Short mmCIF file of C-alpha atoms in Angstrom, two decimals:
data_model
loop_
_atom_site.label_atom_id
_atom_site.label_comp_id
_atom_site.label_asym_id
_atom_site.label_seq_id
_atom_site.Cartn_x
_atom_site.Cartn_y
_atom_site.Cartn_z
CA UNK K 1 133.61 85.66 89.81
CA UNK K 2 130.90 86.79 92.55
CA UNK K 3 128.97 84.07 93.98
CA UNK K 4 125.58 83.77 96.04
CA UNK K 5 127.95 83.39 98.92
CA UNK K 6 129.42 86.76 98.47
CA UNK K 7 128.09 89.49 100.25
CA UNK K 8 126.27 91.16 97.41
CA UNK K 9 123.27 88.14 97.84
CA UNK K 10 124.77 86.88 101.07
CA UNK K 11 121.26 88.00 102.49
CA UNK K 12 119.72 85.16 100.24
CA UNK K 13 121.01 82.86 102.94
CA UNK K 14 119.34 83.68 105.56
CA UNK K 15 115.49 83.18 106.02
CA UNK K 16 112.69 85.15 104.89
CA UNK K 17 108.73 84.84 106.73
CA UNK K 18 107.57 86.45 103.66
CA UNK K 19 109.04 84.41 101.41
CA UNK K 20 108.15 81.68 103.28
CA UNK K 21 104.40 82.39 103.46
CA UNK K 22 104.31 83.61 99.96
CA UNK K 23 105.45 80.56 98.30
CA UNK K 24 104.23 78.21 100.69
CA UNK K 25 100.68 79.66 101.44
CA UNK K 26 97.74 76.82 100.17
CA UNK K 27 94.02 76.75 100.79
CA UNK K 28 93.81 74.82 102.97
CA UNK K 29 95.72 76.92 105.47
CA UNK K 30 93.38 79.80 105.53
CA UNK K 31 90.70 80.52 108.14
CA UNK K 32 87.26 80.79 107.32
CA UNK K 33 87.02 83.97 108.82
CA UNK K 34 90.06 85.38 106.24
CA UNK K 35 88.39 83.70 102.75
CA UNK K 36 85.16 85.37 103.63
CA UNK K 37 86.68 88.83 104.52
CA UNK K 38 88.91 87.80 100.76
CA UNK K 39 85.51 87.43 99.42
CA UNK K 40 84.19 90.54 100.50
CA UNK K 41 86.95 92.36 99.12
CA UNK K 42 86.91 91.41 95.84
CA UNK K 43 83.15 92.35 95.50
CA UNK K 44 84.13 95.28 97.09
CA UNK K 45 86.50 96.36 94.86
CA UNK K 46 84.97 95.11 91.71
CA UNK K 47 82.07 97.27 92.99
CA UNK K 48 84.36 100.52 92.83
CA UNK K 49 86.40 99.38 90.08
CA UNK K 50 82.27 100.08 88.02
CA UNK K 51 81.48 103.12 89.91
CA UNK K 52 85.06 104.23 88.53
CA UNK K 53 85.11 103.29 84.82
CA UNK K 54 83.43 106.42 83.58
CA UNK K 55 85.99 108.80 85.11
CA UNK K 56 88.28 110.57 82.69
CA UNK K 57 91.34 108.75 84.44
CA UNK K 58 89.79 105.51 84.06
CA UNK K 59 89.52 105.60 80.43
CA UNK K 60 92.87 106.98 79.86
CA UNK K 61 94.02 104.35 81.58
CA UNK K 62 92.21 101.87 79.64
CA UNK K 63 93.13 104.12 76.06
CA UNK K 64 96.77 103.95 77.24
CA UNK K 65 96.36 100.04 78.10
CA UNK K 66 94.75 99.14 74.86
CA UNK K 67 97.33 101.04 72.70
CA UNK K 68 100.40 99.08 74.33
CA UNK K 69 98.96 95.72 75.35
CA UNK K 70 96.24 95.42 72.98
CA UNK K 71 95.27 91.65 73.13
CA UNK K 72 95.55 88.90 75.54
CA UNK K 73 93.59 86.82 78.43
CA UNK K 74 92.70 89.83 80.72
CA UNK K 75 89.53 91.94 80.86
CA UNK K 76 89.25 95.65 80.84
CA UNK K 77 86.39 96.56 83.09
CA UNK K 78 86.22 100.18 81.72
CA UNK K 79 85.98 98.65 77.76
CA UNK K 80 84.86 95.03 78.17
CA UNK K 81 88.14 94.29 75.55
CA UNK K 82 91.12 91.78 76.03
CA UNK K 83 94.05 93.02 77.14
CA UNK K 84 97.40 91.80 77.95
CA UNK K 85 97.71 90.49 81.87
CA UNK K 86 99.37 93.94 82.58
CA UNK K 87 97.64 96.32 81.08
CA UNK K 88 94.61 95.10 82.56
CA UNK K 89 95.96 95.32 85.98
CA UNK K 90 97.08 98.95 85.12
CA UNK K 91 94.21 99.75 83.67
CA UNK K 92 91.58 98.37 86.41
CA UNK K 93 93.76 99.76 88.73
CA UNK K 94 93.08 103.22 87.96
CA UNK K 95 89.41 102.16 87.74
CA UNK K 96 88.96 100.73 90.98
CA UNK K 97 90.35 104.13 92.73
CA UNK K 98 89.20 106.44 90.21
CA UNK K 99 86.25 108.02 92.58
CA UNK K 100 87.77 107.15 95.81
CA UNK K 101 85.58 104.03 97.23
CA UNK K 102 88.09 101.65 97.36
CA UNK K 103 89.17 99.55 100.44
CA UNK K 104 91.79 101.13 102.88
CA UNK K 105 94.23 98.57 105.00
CA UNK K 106 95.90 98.58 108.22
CA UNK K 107 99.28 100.29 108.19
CA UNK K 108 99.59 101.28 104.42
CA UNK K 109 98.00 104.83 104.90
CA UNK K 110 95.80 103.57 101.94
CA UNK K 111 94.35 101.36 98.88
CA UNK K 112 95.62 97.84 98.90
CA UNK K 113 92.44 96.76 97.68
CA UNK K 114 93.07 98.93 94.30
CA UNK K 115 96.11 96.89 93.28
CA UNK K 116 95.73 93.42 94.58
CA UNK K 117 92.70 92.83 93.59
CA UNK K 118 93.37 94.04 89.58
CA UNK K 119 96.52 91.78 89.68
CA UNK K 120 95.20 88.89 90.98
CA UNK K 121 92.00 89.25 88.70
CA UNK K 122 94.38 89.45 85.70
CA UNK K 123 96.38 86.55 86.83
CA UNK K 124 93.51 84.84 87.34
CA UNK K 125 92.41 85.28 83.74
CA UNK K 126 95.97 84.44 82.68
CA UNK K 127 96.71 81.24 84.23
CA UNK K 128 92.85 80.24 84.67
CA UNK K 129 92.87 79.67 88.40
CA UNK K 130 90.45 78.30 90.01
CA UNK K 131 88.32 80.29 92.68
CA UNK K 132 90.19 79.07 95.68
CA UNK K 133 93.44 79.52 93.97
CA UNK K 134 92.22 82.99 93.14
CA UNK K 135 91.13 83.57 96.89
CA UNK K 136 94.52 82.32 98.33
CA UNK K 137 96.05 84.80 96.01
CA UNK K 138 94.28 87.90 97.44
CA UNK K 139 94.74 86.63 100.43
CA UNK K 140 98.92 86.68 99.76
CA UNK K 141 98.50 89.96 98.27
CA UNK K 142 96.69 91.70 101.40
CA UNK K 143 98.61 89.94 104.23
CA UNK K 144 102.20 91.24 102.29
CA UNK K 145 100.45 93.96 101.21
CA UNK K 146 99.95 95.27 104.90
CA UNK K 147 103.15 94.79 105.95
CA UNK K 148 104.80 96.30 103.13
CA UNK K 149 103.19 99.61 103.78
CA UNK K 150 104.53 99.22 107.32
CA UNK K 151 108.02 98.90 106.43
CA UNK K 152 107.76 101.51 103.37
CA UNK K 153 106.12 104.28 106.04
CA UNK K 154 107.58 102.92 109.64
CA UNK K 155 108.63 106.81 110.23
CA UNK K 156 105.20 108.19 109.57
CA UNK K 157 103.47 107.53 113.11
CA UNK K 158 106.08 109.14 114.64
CA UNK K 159 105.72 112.25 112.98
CA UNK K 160 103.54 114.83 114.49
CA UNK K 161 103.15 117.97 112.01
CA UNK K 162 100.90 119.13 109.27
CA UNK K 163 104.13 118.77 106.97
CA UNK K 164 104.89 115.13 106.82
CA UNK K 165 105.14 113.44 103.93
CA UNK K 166 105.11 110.10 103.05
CA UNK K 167 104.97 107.41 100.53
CA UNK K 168 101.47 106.42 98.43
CA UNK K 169 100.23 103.12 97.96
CA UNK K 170 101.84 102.24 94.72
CA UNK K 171 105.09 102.47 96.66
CA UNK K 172 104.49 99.38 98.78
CA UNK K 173 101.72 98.21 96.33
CA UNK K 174 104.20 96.84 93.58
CA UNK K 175 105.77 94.29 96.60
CA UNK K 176 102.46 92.99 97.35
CA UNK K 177 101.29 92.75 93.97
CA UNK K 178 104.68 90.83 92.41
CA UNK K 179 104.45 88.59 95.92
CA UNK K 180 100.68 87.51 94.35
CA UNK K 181 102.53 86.89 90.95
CA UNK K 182 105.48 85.28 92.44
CA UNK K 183 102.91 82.81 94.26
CA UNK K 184 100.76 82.60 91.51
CA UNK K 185 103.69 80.91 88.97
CA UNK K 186 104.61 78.82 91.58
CA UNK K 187 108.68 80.53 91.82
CA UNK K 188 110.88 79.43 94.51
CA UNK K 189 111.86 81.23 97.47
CA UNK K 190 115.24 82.79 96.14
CA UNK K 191 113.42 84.22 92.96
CA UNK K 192 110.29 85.24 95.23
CA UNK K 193 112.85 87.24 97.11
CA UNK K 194 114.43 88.96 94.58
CA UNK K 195 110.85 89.88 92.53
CA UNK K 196 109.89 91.46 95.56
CA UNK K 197 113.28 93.45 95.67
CA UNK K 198 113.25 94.49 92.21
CA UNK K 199 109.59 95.76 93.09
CA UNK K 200 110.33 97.61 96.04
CA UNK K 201 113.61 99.31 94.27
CA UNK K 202 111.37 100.16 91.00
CA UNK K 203 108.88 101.00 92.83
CA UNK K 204 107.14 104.68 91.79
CA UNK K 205 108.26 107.39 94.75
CA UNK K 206 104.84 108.93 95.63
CA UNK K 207 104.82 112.71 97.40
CA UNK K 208 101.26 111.64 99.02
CA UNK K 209 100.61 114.84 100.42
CA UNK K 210 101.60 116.95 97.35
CA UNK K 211 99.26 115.16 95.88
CA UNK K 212 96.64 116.58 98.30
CA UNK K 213 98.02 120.25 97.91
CA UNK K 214 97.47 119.75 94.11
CA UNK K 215 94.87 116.61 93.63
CA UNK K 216 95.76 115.26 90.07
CA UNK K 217 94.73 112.05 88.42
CA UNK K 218 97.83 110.40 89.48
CA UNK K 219 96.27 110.02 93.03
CA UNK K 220 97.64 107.00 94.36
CA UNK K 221 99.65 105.39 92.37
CA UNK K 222 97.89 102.34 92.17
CA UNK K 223 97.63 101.65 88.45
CA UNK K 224 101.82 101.96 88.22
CA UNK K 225 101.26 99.62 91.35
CA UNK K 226 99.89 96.45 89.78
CA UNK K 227 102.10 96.91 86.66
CA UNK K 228 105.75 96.80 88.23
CA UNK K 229 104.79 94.41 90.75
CA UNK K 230 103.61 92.12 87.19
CA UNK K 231 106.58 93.07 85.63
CA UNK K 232 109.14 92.52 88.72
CA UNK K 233 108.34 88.82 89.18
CA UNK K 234 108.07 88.50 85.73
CA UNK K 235 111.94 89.75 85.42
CA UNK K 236 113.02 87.85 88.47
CA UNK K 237 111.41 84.55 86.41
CA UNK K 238 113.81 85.36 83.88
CA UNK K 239 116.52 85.68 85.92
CA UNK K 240 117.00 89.75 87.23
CA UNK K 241 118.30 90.01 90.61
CA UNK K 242 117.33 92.54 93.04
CA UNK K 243 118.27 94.34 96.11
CA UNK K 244 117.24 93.04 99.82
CA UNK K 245 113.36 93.81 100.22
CA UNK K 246 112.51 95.45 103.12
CA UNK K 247 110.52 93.07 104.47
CA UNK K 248 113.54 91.05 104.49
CA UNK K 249 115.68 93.30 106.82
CA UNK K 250 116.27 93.02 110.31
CA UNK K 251 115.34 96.08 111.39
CA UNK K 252 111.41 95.16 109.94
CA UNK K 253 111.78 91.41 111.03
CA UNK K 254 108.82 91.82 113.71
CA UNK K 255 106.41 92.92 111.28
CA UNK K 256 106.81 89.98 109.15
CA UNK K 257 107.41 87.38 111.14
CA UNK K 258 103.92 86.62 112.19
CA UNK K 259 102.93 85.81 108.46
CA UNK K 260 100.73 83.03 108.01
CA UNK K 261 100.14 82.75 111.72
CA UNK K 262 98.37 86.42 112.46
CA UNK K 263 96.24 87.77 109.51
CA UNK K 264 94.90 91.27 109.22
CA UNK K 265 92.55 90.48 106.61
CA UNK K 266 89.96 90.37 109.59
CA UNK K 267 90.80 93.25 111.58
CA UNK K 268 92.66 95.42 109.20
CA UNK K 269 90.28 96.91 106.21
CA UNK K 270 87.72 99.39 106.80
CA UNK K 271 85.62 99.69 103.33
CA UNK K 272 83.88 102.83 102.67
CA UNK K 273 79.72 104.39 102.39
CA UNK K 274 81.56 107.86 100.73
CA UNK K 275 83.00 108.76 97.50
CA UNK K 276 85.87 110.67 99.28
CA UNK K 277 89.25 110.60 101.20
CA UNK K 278 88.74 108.97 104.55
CA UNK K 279 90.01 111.94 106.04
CA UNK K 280 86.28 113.30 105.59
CA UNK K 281 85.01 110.37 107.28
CA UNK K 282 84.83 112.02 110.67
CA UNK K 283 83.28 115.05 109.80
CA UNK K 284 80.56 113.06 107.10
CA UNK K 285 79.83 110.60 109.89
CA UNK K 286 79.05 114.12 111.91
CA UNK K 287 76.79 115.10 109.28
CA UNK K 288 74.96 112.41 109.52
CA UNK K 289 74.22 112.21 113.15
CA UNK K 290 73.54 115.69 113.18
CA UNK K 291 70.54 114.98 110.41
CA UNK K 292 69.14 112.19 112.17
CA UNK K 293 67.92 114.96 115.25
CA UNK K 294 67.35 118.05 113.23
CA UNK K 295 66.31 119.10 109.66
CA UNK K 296 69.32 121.00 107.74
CA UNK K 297 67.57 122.49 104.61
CA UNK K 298 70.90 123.64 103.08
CA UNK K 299 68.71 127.69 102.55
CA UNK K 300 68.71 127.50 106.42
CA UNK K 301 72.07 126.95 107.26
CA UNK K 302 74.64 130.29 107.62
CA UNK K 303 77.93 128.83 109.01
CA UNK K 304 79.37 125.21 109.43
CA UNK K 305 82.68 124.82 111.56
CA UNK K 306 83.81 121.47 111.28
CA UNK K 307 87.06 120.76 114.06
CA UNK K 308 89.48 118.01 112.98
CA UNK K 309 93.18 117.06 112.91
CA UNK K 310 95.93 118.37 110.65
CA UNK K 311 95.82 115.74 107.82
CA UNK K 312 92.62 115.91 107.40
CA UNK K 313 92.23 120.22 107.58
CA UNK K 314 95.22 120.08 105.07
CA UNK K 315 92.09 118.77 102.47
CA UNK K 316 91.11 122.21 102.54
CA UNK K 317 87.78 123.75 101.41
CA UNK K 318 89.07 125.18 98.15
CA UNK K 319 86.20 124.91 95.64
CA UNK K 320 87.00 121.93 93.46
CA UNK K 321 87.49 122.01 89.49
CA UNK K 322 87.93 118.08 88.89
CA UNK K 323 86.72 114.84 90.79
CA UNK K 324 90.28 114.79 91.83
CA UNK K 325 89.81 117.65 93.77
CA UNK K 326 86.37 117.47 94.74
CA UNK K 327 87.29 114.03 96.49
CA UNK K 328 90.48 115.19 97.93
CA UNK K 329 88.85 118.22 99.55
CA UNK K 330 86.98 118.31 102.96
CA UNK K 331 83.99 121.16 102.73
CA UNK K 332 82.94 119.73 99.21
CA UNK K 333 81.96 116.40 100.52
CA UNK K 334 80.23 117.92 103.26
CA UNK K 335 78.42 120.38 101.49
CA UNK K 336 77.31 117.91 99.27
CA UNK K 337 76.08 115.74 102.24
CA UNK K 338 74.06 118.23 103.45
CA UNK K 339 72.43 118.80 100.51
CA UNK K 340 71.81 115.58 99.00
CA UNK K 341 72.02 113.31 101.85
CA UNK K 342 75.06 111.26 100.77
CA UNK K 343 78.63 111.32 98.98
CA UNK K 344 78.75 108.89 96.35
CA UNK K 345 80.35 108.87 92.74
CA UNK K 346 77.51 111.13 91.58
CA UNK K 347 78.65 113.96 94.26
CA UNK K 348 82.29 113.84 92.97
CA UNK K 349 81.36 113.40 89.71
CA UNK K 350 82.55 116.43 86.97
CA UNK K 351 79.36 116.83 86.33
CA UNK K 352 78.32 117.62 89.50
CA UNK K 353 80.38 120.43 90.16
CA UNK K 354 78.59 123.33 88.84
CA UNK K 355 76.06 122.64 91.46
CA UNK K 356 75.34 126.02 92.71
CA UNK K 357 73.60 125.37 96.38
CA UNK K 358 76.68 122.81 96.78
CA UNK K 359 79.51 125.54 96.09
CA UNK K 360 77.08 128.45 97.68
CA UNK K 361 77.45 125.89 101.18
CA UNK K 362 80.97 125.16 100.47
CA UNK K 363 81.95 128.96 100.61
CA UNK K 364 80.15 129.04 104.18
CA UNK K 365 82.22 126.38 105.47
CA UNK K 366 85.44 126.89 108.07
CA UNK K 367 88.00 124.29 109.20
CA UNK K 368 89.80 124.26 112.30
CA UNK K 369 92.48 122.01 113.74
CA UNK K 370 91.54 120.64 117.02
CA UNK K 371 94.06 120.11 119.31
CA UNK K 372 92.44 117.13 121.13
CA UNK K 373 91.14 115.53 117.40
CA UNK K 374 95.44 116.02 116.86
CA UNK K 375 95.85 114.46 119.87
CA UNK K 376 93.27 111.30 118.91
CA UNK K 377 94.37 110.87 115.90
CA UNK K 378 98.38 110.84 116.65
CA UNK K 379 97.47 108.28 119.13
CA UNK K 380 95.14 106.52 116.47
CA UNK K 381 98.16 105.76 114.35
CA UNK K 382 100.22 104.05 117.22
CA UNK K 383 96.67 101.57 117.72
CA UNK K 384 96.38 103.17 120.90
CA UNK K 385 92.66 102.44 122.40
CA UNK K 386 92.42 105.78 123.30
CA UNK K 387 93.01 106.79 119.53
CA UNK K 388 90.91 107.47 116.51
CA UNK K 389 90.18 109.67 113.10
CA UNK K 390 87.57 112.48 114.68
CA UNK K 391 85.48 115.33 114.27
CA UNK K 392 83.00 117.76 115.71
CA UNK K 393 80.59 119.54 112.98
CA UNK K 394 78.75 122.67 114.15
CA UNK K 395 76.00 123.98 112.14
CA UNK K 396 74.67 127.60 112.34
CA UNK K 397 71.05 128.19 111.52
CA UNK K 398 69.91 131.73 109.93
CA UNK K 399 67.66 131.88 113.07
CA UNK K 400 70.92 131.78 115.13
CA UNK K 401 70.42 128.01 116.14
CA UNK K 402 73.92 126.64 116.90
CA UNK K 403 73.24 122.35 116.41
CA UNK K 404 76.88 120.59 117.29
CA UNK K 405 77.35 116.61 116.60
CA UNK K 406 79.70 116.60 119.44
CA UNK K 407 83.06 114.24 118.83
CA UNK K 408 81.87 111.42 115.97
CA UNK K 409 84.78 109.18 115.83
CA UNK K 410 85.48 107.05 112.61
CA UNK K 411 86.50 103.34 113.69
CA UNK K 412 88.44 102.16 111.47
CA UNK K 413 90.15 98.70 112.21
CA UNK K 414 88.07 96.98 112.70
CA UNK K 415 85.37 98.82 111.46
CA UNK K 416 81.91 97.98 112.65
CA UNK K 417 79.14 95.97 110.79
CA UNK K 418 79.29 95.37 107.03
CA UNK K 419 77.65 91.90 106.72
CA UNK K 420 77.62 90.44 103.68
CA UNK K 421 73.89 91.65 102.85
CA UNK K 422 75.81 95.35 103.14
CA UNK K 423 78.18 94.53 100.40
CA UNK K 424 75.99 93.01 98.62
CA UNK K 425 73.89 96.39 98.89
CA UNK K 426 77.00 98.25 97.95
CA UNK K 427 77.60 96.10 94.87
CA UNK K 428 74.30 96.61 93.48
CA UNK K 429 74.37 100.75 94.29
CA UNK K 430 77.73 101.26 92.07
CA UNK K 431 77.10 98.93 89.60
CA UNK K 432 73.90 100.27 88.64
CA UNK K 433 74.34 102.28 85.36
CA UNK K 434 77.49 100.01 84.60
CA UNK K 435 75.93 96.63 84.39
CA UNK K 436 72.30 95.59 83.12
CA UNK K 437 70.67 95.28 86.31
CA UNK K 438 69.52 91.69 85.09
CA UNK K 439 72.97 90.14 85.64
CA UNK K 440 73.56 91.89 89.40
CA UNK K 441 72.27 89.64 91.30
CA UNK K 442 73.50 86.30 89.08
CA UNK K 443 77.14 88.09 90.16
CA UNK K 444 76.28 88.50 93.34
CA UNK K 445 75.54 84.53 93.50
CA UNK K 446 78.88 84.06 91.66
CA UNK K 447 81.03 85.94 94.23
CA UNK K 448 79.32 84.73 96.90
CA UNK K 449 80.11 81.13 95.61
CA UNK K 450 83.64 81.77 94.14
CA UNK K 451 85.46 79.71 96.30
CA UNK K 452 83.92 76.43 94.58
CA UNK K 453 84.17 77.82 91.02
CA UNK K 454 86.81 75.22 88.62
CA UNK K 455 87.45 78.53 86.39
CA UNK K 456 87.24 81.69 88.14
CA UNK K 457 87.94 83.62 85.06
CA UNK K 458 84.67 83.11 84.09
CA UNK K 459 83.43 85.70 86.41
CA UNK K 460 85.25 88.24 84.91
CA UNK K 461 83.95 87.93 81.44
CA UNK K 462 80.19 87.04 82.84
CA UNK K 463 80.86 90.86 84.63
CA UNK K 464 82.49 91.85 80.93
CA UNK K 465 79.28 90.77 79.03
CA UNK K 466 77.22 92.87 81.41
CA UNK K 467 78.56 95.73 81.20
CA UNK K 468 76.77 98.78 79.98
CA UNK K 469 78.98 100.16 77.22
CA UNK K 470 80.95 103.63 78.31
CA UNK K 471 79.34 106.75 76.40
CA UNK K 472 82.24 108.63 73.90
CA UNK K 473 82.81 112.07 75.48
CA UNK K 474 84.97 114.59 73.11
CA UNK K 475 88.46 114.92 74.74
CA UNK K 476 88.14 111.71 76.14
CA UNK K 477 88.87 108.40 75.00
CA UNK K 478 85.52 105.90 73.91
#
């Protein structure tokens, strides 16, 4: 009979910073400076999970959710109905990425806000936490979270060419979110270890860039995310074994082992002003400079060139038949800025896409690949200073005017500003339409003052009994 001293789970003897800092993490460890940034990104991606529960993938997610975990403690934001813990993760999930506002993190090459958030939420309904024991719990779920996506993608940086590939966020997702479960129920270190190895071997194998070649609701992943990180600690509670996680190995020891001594939380989430893959950061940011010195009347412009790197000219400027594609696509968001100013959920919307003077701009819009926006942005993924996601946007008038932004750079860790008041102000844009305006700012006062709430559960279903019921739509789901 095999043993834990045997070498199929001799790597349970050894010690683990993750599991360490996942089981061990309390309050009273964490910085101020990390609970406020927590704070901000949970009203950050409650904000998107509103802006997103309209969008067809949203409410199949929440029809899907409903049909096989119809009751329990958990909200639906897209419905306002119970749900099962999981299926409310899953279904929120999709929701809080569904129009492509969502948080991006430090080495994960996406969403971690999408998934931890929409676990610990759930779990937070299910085991009535309080709101520090909520906040502690995001917390877990970044910090692993970021480090995760590091070990799942460690090759990517080091590949220079338009046909990498690598892994989406649900991929390193489900560790982070089963760590925030695993912390949540209070399981010991062995069990912690093998939840986040069951997670990271069922964890869903995401083509990322096919998924830019042919945009689909599938996205990122992030709904299947949340629900096999739930259901991996919930197996290794029950006594399923798993393989050695990868932030477990030796060859991924030094991104780990600062855990609970150097957080990213601070430095390592850039939240987003557009409805659109930050790859069209650069070039919107462009837009945007060029508009504050010269009028651009969409009748009077003839060409626009915008230069950028590989990643982001693989978005292509192919005219867009679903959000999916309209957000994964770089001359629809631009168009769209240029005519109406900014890229929200509106200008991704379905709706939205028969716009005639967007797709008549769109069709006068050219990509090229820079070689020194390659060069930046190679260099960006190393954190070399000299590094960063840019563009240059030139804009020919009918007169023959030639206006050029020059290089606009998109900072992204850490990005610039966003005070609270900003949040705040992006909370109350995307929730308008989805909550009676009434109740905004009695939220905003609740998630400003989570930390000190006895039930933080009751947010959730205060935000539930605001919410502005979701319109049927034939060949949708009500």
């Amino acid at each position: 009979m095999r043993t834990d001293s045997d070498a199929g789970t001799a790597w349970l003897s050894g010690g683990s910073p993750a599991a360490e800092f996942i089981t061990r993490l309390t309050w009273d460890q964490l910085p101020a400076e990390v609970i406020e940034r927590a704070v901000m990104c949970l009203t950050d991606t409650l904000a998107a999970m509103l802006a997103g529960r309209t969008a067809r993938s949203a409410r199949a997610a929440a029809d899907l959710a409903h049909a096989w975990w119809p009751s329990g403690p958990a909200t639906s934001i897209v419905t306002g109905d119970r749900l099962a813990a999981p299926g409310a993760a899953f279904a929120n999930a999709v929701a809080a990425n569904a129009v492509d506002i969502d948080d991006c993190g430090i080495y994960t090459w996406g969403h971690p806000g999408a998934q931890v958030i929409p676990t610990a939420l759930a779990l937070a309904e299910e085991r009535r936490l309080t709101g520090r024991e909520l906040i502690t719990a995001i917390v877990v779920g970044y910090e692993v979270a970021f480090r995760a996506g590091r070990c799942v993608n460690h090759e990517q940086s080091t590949i220079h060419s338009a046909e990498r590939t690598y892994r989406a966020c649900g991929s390193w997702g489900a560790v982070a979110c089963a760590a925030m479960a695993c912390h949540v129920h209070g399981l010991d270190e062995a069990t912690t270890r093998h939840a986040l190895g069951i997670a990271e071997y069922d964890s869903p194998d995401l083509p990322m860039m096919r998924a830019i070649d042919t945009p689909g609701m599938v996205k990122h992943g992030v709904g299947f995310g949340a629900l096999t990180g739930l259901l991996s600690a919930d197996l290794a509670r029950r006594g399923f074994t798993g393989i050695m996680p990868g932030v477990d190995s030796k060859q991924f020891r030094p991104f780990v082992e600062d855990l609970g001594r150097d957080y990213y939380l601070p430095h390592g989430i850039t939240w987003k002003r557009f409805s659109s893959c930050a790859w069209t950061h650069p070039a919107l940011l462009a837009i945007e400079e060029l508009r504050t010195r010269h009028p651009l009347p969409a009748a009077d412009i003839d060409r626009v060139v915008i230069e950028t790197y590989p990643d982001a000219a693989r978005l292509g400027t192919r005219l867009p038949a679903t959000t999916e594609e309209a957000q994964f696509n770089l001359a629809w968001p631009v168009a769209a800025m240029l005519v109406d100013g900014r890229v929200g959920p509106e200008q991704v919307a379905d709706a939205r896409l028969g716009s005639a003077e967007i797709v008549a701009l769109c069709e006068r819009i050219d990509v090229v690949v820079s070689e020194e926006m390659t060069r930046r942005y190679y260099l960006s993924e190393v954190n070399d200073p000299e590094g960063s996601d840019s563009a240059v946007v030139t804009v020919t008038l009918t007169d023959g005017t030639v206006l050029s932004s020059g290089r606009v750079d998109h900072v992204l860790y850490p990005e610039p500003g966003w005070t609270r008041e900003e949040m705040h102000g992006k909370f109350a844009w995307l929730a308008s339409g989805h909550l009676a305006s009434s109740s905004v700012p009695r939220l905003l006062d609740a998630l400003a003052n989570v930390a000190s709430a006895d039930d933080s559960s009751v947010l959730v279903r205060d935000l539930a009994s605001s919410l502005i019921p979701v319109p049927s739509e034939q060949g949708a789901p009500a």
